[in-house]
Amino acid sequence: MRPVMSEMHRVLRPGGRIGLSDVVAEDRLSAAERAERGSFAGCIAGAMSRREYLDGLAAAGFVEAEVTFTHEVADGIHGAIIRAVKPPVPAQSR
């Protein structure tokens, strides 16, 4: 997913925003626990945790990132809205 985040950052103009809907795991779940829950829906086994999303967005250069859980789809797994902003170009750099 990190290459995808980097590409989103690359193509957005400064000040641009992203908004995603995805299945996200609570930070407390290990990769094995996420895989166990994969029997509920195929995308659960590969779900990133909230922390992984936030760290990946920050590493790509996004700011103001947030992951908002909307509803639980399995124990510790939630539908979520992910938002972030590509920082604007500082006035002195223009």
Short mmCIF file of C-alpha atoms in Angstrom, two decimals:
data_model
loop_
_atom_site.label_atom_id
_atom_site.label_comp_id
_atom_site.label_asym_id
_atom_site.label_seq_id
_atom_site.Cartn_x
_atom_site.Cartn_y
_atom_site.Cartn_z
CA MET A 1 0.00 0.00 0.00
CA ARG A 2 2.92 2.37 0.56
CA PRO A 3 3.66 2.66 -3.18
CA VAL A 4 -0.01 3.58 -3.68
CA MET A 5 0.19 6.26 -0.99
CA SER A 6 3.36 7.67 -2.54
CA GLU A 7 1.71 7.79 -5.96
CA MET A 8 -1.37 9.54 -4.55
CA HIS A 9 0.94 12.13 -3.00
CA ARG A 10 2.87 12.54 -6.25
CA VAL A 11 -0.17 13.21 -8.45
CA LEU A 12 -2.02 15.52 -6.06
CA ARG A 13 -1.39 19.21 -6.39
CA PRO A 14 -0.20 21.00 -3.24
CA GLY A 15 -3.10 21.44 -0.84
CA GLY A 16 -4.95 18.49 -2.45
CA ARG A 17 -6.89 16.06 -0.28
CA ILE A 18 -7.54 12.33 -0.40
CA GLY A 19 -10.50 10.45 0.98
CA LEU A 20 -10.71 6.67 1.05
CA SER A 21 -13.12 4.09 2.35
CA ASP A 22 -11.47 0.86 3.46
CA VAL A 23 -11.53 -1.96 5.99
CA VAL A 24 -9.10 -1.12 8.81
CA ALA A 25 -7.97 -3.19 11.79
CA GLU A 26 -7.59 -1.95 15.32
CA ASP A 27 -3.95 -1.55 16.30
CA ARG A 28 -4.29 -4.32 18.91
CA LEU A 29 -4.70 -7.06 16.27
CA SER A 30 -1.67 -8.92 14.99
CA ALA A 31 -1.34 -9.95 11.35
CA ALA A 32 -2.27 -13.51 12.38
CA GLU A 33 -5.41 -12.30 14.15
CA ARG A 34 -6.39 -10.31 11.06
CA ALA A 35 -5.89 -13.41 8.91
CA GLU A 36 -8.10 -15.45 11.27
CA ARG A 37 -10.93 -13.00 10.67
CA GLY A 38 -10.52 -13.36 6.92
CA SER A 39 -13.31 -15.94 6.85
CA PHE A 40 -15.80 -13.07 7.32
CA ALA A 41 -14.67 -11.27 4.18
CA GLY A 42 -11.63 -11.66 1.96
CA CYS A 43 -10.34 -8.10 2.44
CA ILE A 44 -10.10 -8.47 6.22
CA ALA A 45 -7.01 -10.71 6.14
CA GLY A 46 -5.05 -7.95 4.35
CA ALA A 47 -6.48 -5.06 6.34
CA MET A 48 -3.95 -2.53 7.55
CA SER A 49 -4.14 -1.28 11.12
CA ARG A 50 -4.98 2.32 11.94
CA ARG A 51 -1.33 2.94 12.91
CA GLU A 52 -0.06 1.38 9.65
CA TYR A 53 -2.33 3.69 7.66
CA LEU A 54 -1.26 6.79 9.58
CA ASP A 55 2.44 5.88 9.39
CA GLY A 56 2.20 5.12 5.66
CA LEU A 57 0.47 8.40 4.90
CA ALA A 58 3.05 10.35 6.93
CA ALA A 59 5.91 8.52 5.19
CA ALA A 60 4.41 9.49 1.81
CA GLY A 61 4.37 13.16 2.91
CA PHE A 62 0.71 13.65 3.85
CA VAL A 63 -0.36 15.75 6.83
CA GLU A 64 -3.59 16.01 8.85
CA ALA A 65 -4.16 12.28 8.35
CA GLU A 66 -7.02 10.65 10.18
CA VAL A 67 -8.69 7.24 10.22
CA THR A 68 -12.29 7.32 11.42
CA PHE A 69 -13.99 4.00 12.15
CA THR A 70 -17.58 3.98 10.87
CA HIS A 71 -18.84 0.51 11.79
CA GLU A 72 -17.49 -2.81 13.04
CA VAL A 73 -17.49 -5.65 10.49
CA ALA A 74 -15.77 -8.24 12.72
CA ASP A 75 -14.12 -8.19 16.14
CA GLY A 76 -11.46 -5.47 15.89
CA ILE A 77 -12.10 -4.83 12.18
CA HIS A 78 -14.00 -1.74 11.03
CA GLY A 79 -15.21 0.04 7.97
CA ALA A 80 -13.34 3.34 7.99
CA ILE A 81 -12.92 6.67 6.25
CA ILE A 82 -9.32 7.74 5.72
CA ARG A 83 -8.46 11.39 5.02
CA ALA A 84 -5.20 13.25 4.49
CA VAL A 85 -3.83 16.42 2.88
CA LYS A 86 -0.80 17.09 0.71
CA PRO A 87 0.81 20.15 2.29
CA PRO A 88 0.54 23.40 0.34
CA VAL A 89 3.71 24.91 -1.10
CA PRO A 90 5.03 27.56 1.34
CA ALA A 91 4.65 31.10 -0.02
CA GLN A 92 8.42 31.68 0.06
CA SER A 93 9.00 28.63 -2.20
CA ARG A 94 6.75 29.84 -5.03
#
